[in-house]
Structure formats: C-alpha cells, structure tokens
Short mmCIF file of C-alpha atoms and ligand atoms in Angstrom, two decimals:
data_model
loop_
_atom_site.label_atom_id
_atom_site.label_comp_id
_atom_site.label_asym_id
_atom_site.label_seq_id
_atom_site.Cartn_x
_atom_site.Cartn_y
_atom_site.Cartn_z
CA MET A 286 -212.93 -50.97 27.97
CA PRO A 287 -212.60 -47.85 30.16
CA ALA A 288 -209.32 -45.96 29.66
CA ARG A 289 -206.89 -46.45 32.53
CA ARG A 290 -206.07 -43.16 34.24
CA PRO A 291 -202.41 -42.12 33.91
CA ALA A 292 -200.56 -42.62 37.21
CA GLY A 293 -198.68 -39.29 37.15
CA PRO A 294 -197.63 -36.29 34.97
CA GLU A 295 -194.92 -38.27 33.18
CA GLU A 296 -197.21 -41.06 32.17
CA GLU A 297 -199.87 -38.52 31.25
CA ALA A 298 -197.44 -36.87 28.78
CA ALA A 299 -196.65 -40.28 27.30
CA VAL A 300 -200.27 -41.16 26.51
CA ARG A 301 -201.19 -37.68 25.23
CA PRO A 302 -201.66 -38.06 21.47
CA PRO A 303 -198.87 -36.24 19.60
CA VAL A 304 -200.96 -35.96 16.48
CA ARG A 305 -204.40 -34.46 16.85
CA LEU A 306 -206.38 -34.75 13.64
CA ARG A 307 -209.28 -32.95 15.26
CA ARG A 308 -207.31 -29.66 15.18
CA LEU A 309 -208.29 -29.16 11.56
CA ARG A 310 -211.90 -30.18 12.12
CA ARG A 311 -212.71 -27.47 14.65
CA THR A 312 -214.54 -24.99 12.44
CA PRO A 313 -216.31 -25.02 9.08
CA ALA A 314 -213.57 -22.74 7.69
CA LEU A 315 -210.81 -25.13 8.73
CA ARG A 316 -212.70 -28.12 7.37
CA GLU A 317 -213.31 -26.37 4.06
CA TRP A 318 -209.65 -25.29 3.93
CA VAL A 319 -208.33 -28.84 4.08
CA ALA A 320 -211.06 -30.57 2.09
CA GLU A 321 -209.36 -32.87 -0.42
CA THR A 322 -212.29 -33.60 -2.71
CA ARG A 323 -214.85 -31.29 -4.19
CA VAL A 324 -217.79 -31.90 -6.47
CA GLU A 325 -218.52 -28.99 -8.76
CA PRO A 326 -221.66 -28.83 -10.95
CA GLY A 327 -219.35 -28.46 -13.97
CA ARG A 328 -218.15 -32.02 -13.37
CA LEU A 329 -221.64 -33.44 -13.65
CA ILE A 330 -223.29 -34.73 -16.80
CA TYR A 331 -227.08 -34.73 -16.93
CA PRO A 332 -228.73 -37.70 -18.69
CA VAL A 333 -231.58 -36.50 -20.93
CA PHE A 334 -234.28 -38.74 -22.38
CA VAL A 335 -235.71 -37.47 -25.62
CA ARG A 336 -239.07 -38.62 -26.87
CA ALA A 337 -240.06 -39.32 -30.43
CA GLY A 338 -243.06 -37.75 -32.04
CA PRO A 339 -245.09 -34.60 -31.55
CA GLY A 340 -246.19 -35.30 -27.97
CA PRO A 341 -245.29 -33.09 -25.00
CA SER A 342 -242.52 -33.58 -22.45
CA GLU A 343 -243.68 -35.99 -19.78
CA PRO A 344 -242.50 -37.38 -16.45
CA VAL A 345 -240.68 -40.73 -16.39
CA PRO A 346 -242.64 -42.80 -13.84
CA SER A 347 -239.70 -45.03 -12.86
CA LEU A 348 -237.42 -42.05 -12.18
CA PRO A 349 -239.06 -39.48 -9.88
CA GLY A 350 -238.17 -35.93 -10.90
CA VAL A 351 -236.92 -36.97 -14.36
CA GLN A 352 -238.64 -35.96 -17.61
CA ARG A 353 -238.67 -37.34 -21.09
CA TYR A 354 -238.30 -34.25 -23.25
CA ALA A 355 -239.96 -33.26 -26.46
CA VAL A 356 -237.30 -31.86 -28.81
CA ARG A 357 -238.94 -28.41 -28.75
CA ASP A 358 -238.43 -28.21 -24.95
CA LEU A 359 -234.69 -28.96 -25.10
CA PRO A 360 -233.50 -25.39 -25.76
CA SER A 361 -235.08 -24.12 -22.55
CA LEU A 362 -233.78 -27.12 -20.61
CA VAL A 363 -230.17 -26.55 -21.66
CA ARG A 364 -230.40 -22.82 -21.01
CA GLN A 365 -231.52 -23.67 -17.47
CA LEU A 366 -228.73 -26.21 -17.07
CA ASP A 367 -226.23 -23.64 -18.26
CA THR A 368 -227.37 -21.08 -15.67
CA GLU A 369 -227.31 -23.80 -13.00
CA GLY A 370 -223.68 -24.57 -13.89
CA VAL A 371 -224.20 -28.00 -15.47
CA ARG A 372 -222.25 -27.92 -18.73
CA ALA A 373 -222.89 -31.32 -20.28
CA VAL A 374 -225.75 -33.62 -21.25
CA LEU A 375 -225.87 -37.25 -22.31
CA LEU A 376 -228.74 -37.85 -24.73
CA PHE A 377 -230.84 -41.01 -24.95
CA GLY A 378 -233.29 -41.43 -27.79
CA ALA A 379 -235.72 -44.15 -28.74
CA GLY A 380 -236.85 -45.55 -32.04
CA ARG A 381 -239.84 -44.03 -33.78
CA THR A 382 -240.12 -47.50 -35.23
CA ARG A 383 -238.33 -50.61 -33.97
CA ASP A 384 -237.08 -53.45 -36.11
CA ALA A 385 -234.72 -56.41 -35.84
CA GLU A 386 -231.70 -54.28 -36.82
CA GLY A 387 -232.54 -51.05 -35.06
CA ARG A 388 -232.42 -49.01 -38.28
CA ASP A 389 -233.97 -45.87 -36.84
CA ALA A 390 -230.87 -45.51 -34.63
CA TRP A 391 -228.84 -44.17 -37.57
CA ALA A 392 -231.58 -42.22 -39.37
CA PRO A 393 -230.31 -38.68 -40.05
CA ASP A 394 -233.70 -37.28 -38.97
CA GLY A 395 -233.92 -39.57 -35.91
CA VAL A 396 -234.73 -38.39 -32.42
CA VAL A 397 -231.14 -37.93 -31.27
CA PRO A 398 -229.84 -36.00 -34.32
CA GLU A 399 -232.90 -33.71 -34.05
CA ALA A 400 -232.22 -33.20 -30.35
CA VAL A 401 -228.53 -32.46 -30.94
CA ARG A 402 -229.35 -29.86 -33.58
CA ALA A 403 -231.97 -28.19 -31.36
CA ILE A 404 -229.51 -27.95 -28.47
CA LYS A 405 -226.58 -26.75 -30.55
CA ARG A 406 -228.72 -24.05 -32.16
CA SER A 407 -229.75 -22.64 -28.79
CA THR A 408 -226.71 -23.19 -26.54
CA PRO A 409 -223.73 -24.22 -28.66
CA GLU A 410 -221.30 -24.09 -25.74
CA ILE A 411 -222.96 -26.94 -23.84
CA VAL A 412 -221.16 -30.28 -24.26
CA VAL A 413 -223.46 -32.71 -26.04
CA ALA A 414 -222.73 -36.41 -25.64
CA THR A 415 -224.96 -39.11 -27.15
CA ASP A 416 -225.49 -42.71 -26.12
CA VAL A 417 -224.66 -44.99 -29.04
CA CYS A 418 -226.52 -48.27 -28.77
CA LEU A 419 -229.30 -50.19 -30.52
CA CYS A 420 -231.42 -51.45 -27.60
CA ALA A 421 -233.99 -48.64 -27.73
CA TYR A 422 -234.36 -49.18 -31.49
CA THR A 423 -234.50 -52.96 -31.89
CA SER A 424 -237.75 -54.91 -31.71
CA HIS A 425 -236.11 -57.48 -29.39
CA GLY A 426 -234.47 -54.93 -27.08
CA HIS A 427 -230.94 -56.30 -27.36
CA CYS A 428 -228.02 -53.93 -27.85
CA GLY A 429 -227.06 -55.46 -31.18
CA VAL A 430 -228.06 -57.39 -34.24
CA VAL A 431 -229.50 -60.81 -33.36
CA GLU A 432 -228.99 -63.83 -35.56
CA ARG A 433 -230.03 -67.33 -34.52
CA GLY A 434 -230.72 -66.13 -30.98
CA GLU A 435 -227.26 -64.58 -30.60
CA VAL A 436 -226.13 -60.97 -30.52
CA ARG A 437 -223.60 -60.74 -33.37
CA ASN A 438 -220.53 -58.71 -32.58
CA ASP A 439 -219.04 -57.37 -35.81
CA PRO A 440 -222.30 -56.62 -37.65
CA THR A 441 -223.35 -54.67 -34.57
CA CYS A 442 -220.11 -52.66 -34.59
CA GLU A 443 -220.77 -51.75 -38.21
CA ARG A 444 -224.22 -50.37 -37.22
CA LEU A 445 -222.82 -48.55 -34.21
CA GLY A 446 -220.41 -46.81 -36.57
CA ARG A 447 -223.36 -45.53 -38.59
CA VAL A 448 -225.14 -44.35 -35.43
CA ALA A 449 -222.06 -42.46 -34.27
CA VAL A 450 -221.67 -40.79 -37.67
CA ALA A 451 -225.34 -39.71 -37.67
CA HIS A 452 -224.86 -38.13 -34.23
CA ALA A 453 -221.56 -36.47 -35.18
CA ARG A 454 -223.08 -35.02 -38.37
CA ALA A 455 -225.83 -33.43 -36.26
CA GLY A 456 -223.14 -31.79 -34.13
CA ALA A 457 -222.56 -34.07 -31.12
CA ASP A 458 -219.25 -33.30 -29.37
CA VAL A 459 -218.95 -36.76 -27.86
CA VAL A 460 -220.36 -40.16 -28.79
CA ALA A 461 -220.68 -42.78 -26.07
CA PRO A 462 -220.91 -46.38 -27.26
CA SER A 463 -222.67 -48.51 -24.63
CA ALA A 464 -223.36 -51.78 -26.43
CA MET A 465 -220.29 -53.58 -25.01
CA MET A 466 -219.31 -55.11 -28.35
CA ASP A 467 -215.64 -56.01 -28.79
CA GLY A 468 -213.90 -53.52 -31.03
CA GLN A 469 -216.75 -50.99 -31.00
CA VAL A 470 -214.44 -48.08 -30.15
CA ALA A 471 -212.01 -48.83 -33.00
CA TRP A 472 -214.89 -49.33 -35.40
CA ILE A 473 -216.54 -46.06 -34.42
CA ARG A 474 -213.25 -44.14 -34.53
CA ALA A 475 -212.62 -45.37 -38.07
CA ALA A 476 -216.19 -44.59 -39.17
CA LEU A 477 -216.03 -41.07 -37.72
CA ASP A 478 -212.67 -40.35 -39.32
CA ARG A 479 -213.82 -41.69 -42.67
CA ALA A 480 -216.95 -39.52 -42.52
CA GLY A 481 -214.87 -36.42 -41.88
CA HIS A 482 -215.38 -36.18 -38.12
CA PRO A 483 -211.94 -36.61 -36.57
CA GLU A 484 -212.93 -33.95 -34.02
CA THR A 485 -215.72 -36.01 -32.43
CA ALA A 486 -214.60 -37.57 -29.14
CA ILE A 487 -215.44 -41.05 -27.88
CA LEU A 488 -216.55 -41.68 -24.32
CA ALA A 489 -216.30 -45.45 -24.01
CA TYR A 490 -218.63 -47.32 -21.69
CA SER A 491 -215.69 -49.57 -20.85
CA SER A 492 -216.46 -51.35 -17.63
CA LYS A 493 -220.20 -51.72 -17.91
CA HIS A 494 -221.60 -54.44 -15.70
CA ALA A 495 -224.58 -56.63 -16.42
CA SER A 496 -226.27 -54.95 -13.48
CA ALA A 497 -229.53 -55.09 -11.56
CA PHE A 498 -229.43 -51.29 -11.33
CA TYR A 499 -230.55 -50.42 -14.88
CA GLY A 500 -234.20 -51.36 -14.31
CA PRO A 501 -235.72 -47.86 -14.12
CA PHE A 502 -233.79 -46.80 -17.23
CA ARG A 503 -235.07 -49.76 -19.25
CA GLU A 504 -238.58 -48.96 -18.11
CA ALA A 505 -238.09 -45.40 -19.29
CA GLU A 506 -236.70 -46.49 -22.65
CA GLY A 507 -238.78 -49.61 -23.13
CA SER A 508 -235.45 -51.31 -23.82
CA ALA A 509 -235.57 -54.43 -21.66
CA PRO A 510 -234.53 -57.46 -23.73
CA GLU A 511 -237.44 -59.53 -24.97
CA PHE A 512 -235.57 -62.80 -24.36
CA GLY A 513 -232.55 -63.70 -22.28
CA ASP A 514 -230.42 -61.02 -20.66
CA ARG A 515 -227.33 -58.94 -21.43
CA ARG A 516 -224.74 -61.14 -19.75
CA GLY A 517 -223.41 -62.33 -23.10
CA TYR A 518 -221.99 -58.85 -23.75
CA GLN A 519 -222.06 -56.73 -20.58
CA MET A 520 -219.37 -57.40 -17.98
CA ASP A 521 -219.52 -59.89 -15.15
CA TYR A 522 -219.28 -57.80 -11.98
CA ARG A 523 -217.22 -60.49 -10.29
CA ASN A 524 -214.18 -59.63 -12.42
CA ALA A 525 -211.87 -56.71 -11.73
CA ARG A 526 -208.90 -57.74 -13.88
CA GLU A 527 -211.24 -58.21 -16.81
CA ALA A 528 -212.65 -54.72 -16.24
CA LEU A 529 -209.11 -53.34 -16.54
CA ARG A 530 -208.64 -55.31 -19.75
CA GLU A 531 -211.81 -53.72 -21.15
CA MET A 532 -210.39 -50.31 -20.28
CA ASP A 533 -206.97 -51.20 -21.77
CA ARG A 534 -208.63 -52.20 -25.03
CA ASP A 535 -210.79 -49.10 -25.26
CA ALA A 536 -207.83 -46.84 -24.50
CA GLU A 537 -205.80 -48.59 -27.21
CA GLU A 538 -208.67 -48.39 -29.67
CA GLY A 539 -208.72 -44.63 -29.32
CA ALA A 540 -211.22 -43.78 -26.58
CA ASP A 541 -210.86 -40.22 -25.32
CA LEU A 542 -212.58 -40.85 -22.00
CA LEU A 543 -213.24 -44.09 -20.10
CA MET A 544 -216.40 -44.89 -18.20
CA VAL A 545 -217.11 -47.15 -15.27
CA LYS A 546 -220.71 -48.14 -14.54
CA PRO A 547 -222.59 -48.45 -12.20
CA ALA A 548 -220.72 -46.12 -9.87
CA LEU A 549 -221.18 -47.27 -6.28
CA THR A 550 -220.60 -50.92 -7.05
CA SER A 551 -217.40 -50.04 -8.98
CA LEU A 552 -215.52 -47.73 -6.61
CA ASP A 553 -212.59 -50.16 -6.44
CA LEU A 554 -212.40 -50.16 -10.25
CA LEU A 555 -212.29 -46.37 -10.27
CA VAL A 556 -209.40 -46.37 -7.81
CA ARG A 557 -207.47 -48.84 -9.93
CA ALA A 558 -208.29 -47.11 -13.21
CA ARG A 559 -207.20 -43.76 -11.77
CA GLU A 560 -203.73 -45.19 -11.08
CA ARG A 561 -203.46 -46.93 -14.42
CA PHE A 562 -204.77 -44.41 -16.99
CA ARG A 563 -204.07 -40.80 -17.85
CA LEU A 564 -207.43 -40.45 -19.64
CA PRO A 565 -210.33 -38.66 -18.00
CA LEU A 566 -212.48 -41.08 -16.02
CA VAL A 567 -216.24 -40.91 -15.96
CA ALA A 568 -218.52 -42.72 -13.50
CA TYR A 569 -222.18 -43.35 -14.29
CA HIS A 570 -224.38 -43.16 -11.20
CA VAL A 571 -227.17 -45.13 -12.85
CA SER A 572 -230.96 -45.12 -12.77
CA GLY A 573 -231.33 -47.80 -10.10
CA GLU A 574 -228.85 -46.05 -7.82
CA TYR A 575 -230.82 -42.83 -8.25
CA ALA A 576 -234.26 -44.40 -7.79
CA ALA A 577 -233.15 -46.41 -4.74
CA LEU A 578 -231.83 -43.27 -3.05
CA LYS A 579 -234.99 -41.34 -3.96
CA ALA A 580 -237.09 -44.14 -2.43
CA ALA A 581 -235.00 -44.06 0.74
CA VAL A 582 -235.55 -40.30 0.93
CA ALA A 583 -239.30 -40.71 0.40
CA ALA A 584 -239.38 -43.34 3.16
CA GLY A 585 -237.64 -40.96 5.55
CA ILE A 586 -234.56 -43.19 5.85
CA VAL A 587 -232.00 -40.61 4.72
CA GLU A 588 -232.05 -36.89 4.13
CA GLU A 589 -231.68 -36.12 0.44
CA ARG A 590 -229.11 -33.37 0.19
CA PRO A 591 -226.47 -34.76 2.59
CA ALA A 592 -226.96 -38.28 1.23
CA VAL A 593 -226.51 -37.16 -2.37
CA GLU A 594 -223.52 -34.96 -1.54
CA GLU A 595 -221.83 -37.80 0.33
CA THR A 596 -222.51 -40.23 -2.53
CA LEU A 597 -221.21 -37.99 -5.31
CA THR A 598 -218.18 -37.02 -3.24
CA ALA A 599 -217.30 -40.69 -2.70
CA ILE A 600 -217.43 -41.28 -6.47
CA ARG A 601 -215.10 -38.31 -7.04
CA ARG A 602 -212.79 -39.40 -4.22
CA ALA A 603 -212.46 -42.86 -5.75
CA GLY A 604 -211.09 -41.23 -8.90
CA ALA A 605 -213.86 -40.05 -11.22
CA ASP A 606 -213.24 -36.74 -12.99
CA LEU A 607 -216.82 -36.54 -14.21
CA ILE A 608 -220.06 -38.07 -12.97
CA ILE A 609 -223.15 -38.83 -15.02
CA THR A 610 -226.05 -38.45 -12.61
CA TYR A 611 -229.79 -37.82 -12.57
CA PHE A 612 -229.07 -35.70 -9.45
CA ALA A 613 -226.99 -33.18 -11.46
CA ARG A 614 -229.60 -30.43 -11.40
CA ASP A 615 -230.55 -30.87 -7.74
CA PHE A 616 -226.90 -30.82 -6.79
CA ALA A 617 -226.20 -27.72 -8.86
CA ARG A 618 -229.12 -25.86 -7.29
CA TRP A 619 -227.98 -26.78 -3.78
CA THR A 620 -224.40 -25.66 -4.32
CA SER A 621 -225.38 -22.39 -5.96
CA GLY A 622 -227.11 -21.55 -2.69
CA GLY A 623 -230.62 -22.34 -3.83
CA ARG A 624 -233.11 -24.17 -1.57
C1 PBG B 924 -227.98 -48.68 -23.31
C2 PBG B 924 -227.78 -48.13 -21.95
C3 PBG B 924 -228.32 -48.57 -20.72
C4 PBG B 924 -227.93 -47.63 -19.76
C5 PBG B 924 -227.14 -46.70 -20.41
N1 PBG B 924 -227.06 -47.03 -21.75
C6 PBG B 924 -229.22 -49.70 -20.42
C7 PBG B 924 -228.73 -51.10 -20.49
O1 PBG B 924 -227.56 -51.36 -20.75
O2 PBG B 924 -229.56 -51.96 -20.29
C8 PBG B 924 -228.31 -47.64 -18.29
C9 PBG B 924 -228.30 -46.28 -17.64
C10 PBG B 924 -229.02 -46.20 -16.33
O3 PBG B 924 -229.47 -47.22 -15.76
O4 PBG B 924 -229.16 -45.07 -15.83
N2 PBG B 924 -227.40 -49.93 -23.54
#
C-alpha cells in the first residue's frame, strides 16, 4: 500500500517517526559500538577426532576440512589452535578393539588418555575436554551396555565412571558424558572424587536430542548403532519441559557446565536455560549442521564467512557462553584478520 502523503506541515510532524533506529546503523563504527553480541575465538571449542594405531592423520570424508589426528600430530595442532586464539578442544576417540561392553573406552593406554597426555605435555594451558561415551568402543555401536536387546542404564553409568576416571588420570580438565543415561553425572562425580580427582569438571550433555544431524559424526567414528536407534536414551526433540528437567537433574547431580545439542534446532532451549541456570551454557553445533552448511557453500547457495558468522552469533545471542563447532578454526582465522 503506498504511503499517503501528509496534507500539511502539522500532519507531517505527526507521522515523522520519533524513534529512528537507523541512526545507530549509519556507519560501521556506530554498528560495532552498539553490537550486543560478540563471538570471540576463545568461546569456541574445537572437536578433535583421534585415531587409534600407528597410521597417519587423515581427512574425515563426511566432514570436509576436518581431520582425524594421529596422536603424534596433536601437539602441533594445539599449538596452532593456541596461536589462532582457540583455547579448548573436545576429544573423541575410538576403540582399538570393540566388544559388547566397550572395554577399551576405559583402558589407561587408550586413544583418549594418550591424546590427553600428548596435548598436556606440549600445551598445558589449553583446556582439554573429553567425550565420555561407549558408542565408539562397543561392537553394537550403542552408547551403553546391552542386555537382552536393551541398553542398561546403571551398568552403563558404572562404566562411564571408569571412562571418566581414565581421562582425568591422563590430565583431562573436563569430562563430557554424552551417553544420556539417567544419573550419569552423579555417578561420574562420585567416581572422580573417589579416585582423587575432585578438580575435574563435568560438562554434561544434558539436552541431547535423538537427532538426524549426527550422521557425519557417526560415519567418522563408525559409531552408528547396529540395531535400532538411540531414541530409548537420547531426548525426544518434541519436548521442551523435559529438556529443562534433564538440565535440572544434571545441575543437581553436580554438573559444572550444561550442554544443549544440536544448536540451531535448540535455540529456544538455550533462551530458557539462560534464564533458569547460573551455570555456563554450552551449545554443540553438530556435524550435520556443519556438513549441511559446507554443502550449501559448495553449491554456491550461501557465502561461507557471513553465513558462519551469522550462525554462531545467533547461538551466542540465544544464550550460549561457549560453542562447540567444527568451524572454530575457520572462524578464528577470519577474526584475526586472516584470509
Ligand atoms: C557420542 C556422541 C555423538 C556426538 C557427540 N557425542 C554421536 C551420537 O550421539 O550418536 C555427535 C556430535 C556431532 O554430530 O558432531 N554419543
């Protein structure tokens, strides 16, 4: 509808907008001055896949630009991250052998403990978090112990406690249980304290959906379940109140940080969690979100840098203090003036 022209000076004054939001959008300096949300590389956590065995680092086919690292290449990786301004990694290992229980997950000389030691020897100031789960170590690919076709809760928690202790002994600063077992945070806290690691923090995967967006990760880890799916333990994405209950429980059980995952499909949960909790909130921008955006870039649909900056900013604006993202390094290079 075309705007009606004011009849005279009096009417013109009446329709003139008294508030002009565009005043503060006039120049880059003004826009920067009033920007409410910023994403700094120091708020990003880089997920790192570590490979078993003597083989070299290699690209992960399902995640363009992402490598699976040999332990010997980790020191140079973290030194680079440190100069780029990324101060934290989240480590994912895989079983050298896989069995029904996932025993290799808590072996003291397993892939993750070795990786933690290698990193801490070279760059002790980097924050090392480790994923605590069984799915990359079990023959059936489920996140816990299976008996009679069912993933058993409490026996799994007991194993997760051992995994967390193995990681803490190697020097991990943070353990991140992702199996979505009830009580896993309390169990791990008790196991850590008993083993003499009261200093190790717990980043709880609290609201973790049974999501279609983990596909590229499972391809990378070879951790897709052999039968069934993960809906018997991961959260139903239709439920927001239940997500808050998961976070309530984990906070009560002693979690030091709470995670919401995936990120873009959980922005409402981040907003609500931000109001409800005083704990640091972490959002996981997962493998499928990364790969989908990369594919859109490759297809010429969006431009990478602005699309990634807009995405990560939205996750921060919704309430995340920290973001786990495969884009961490690209983002850090862009903001430090590179490329
Ligand atoms: C292990 C785990 C998964 C992810 C993080 N920890 C896979 C799953 O639950 O199937 C997914 C991360 C990603 O997609 O980037 N349970």
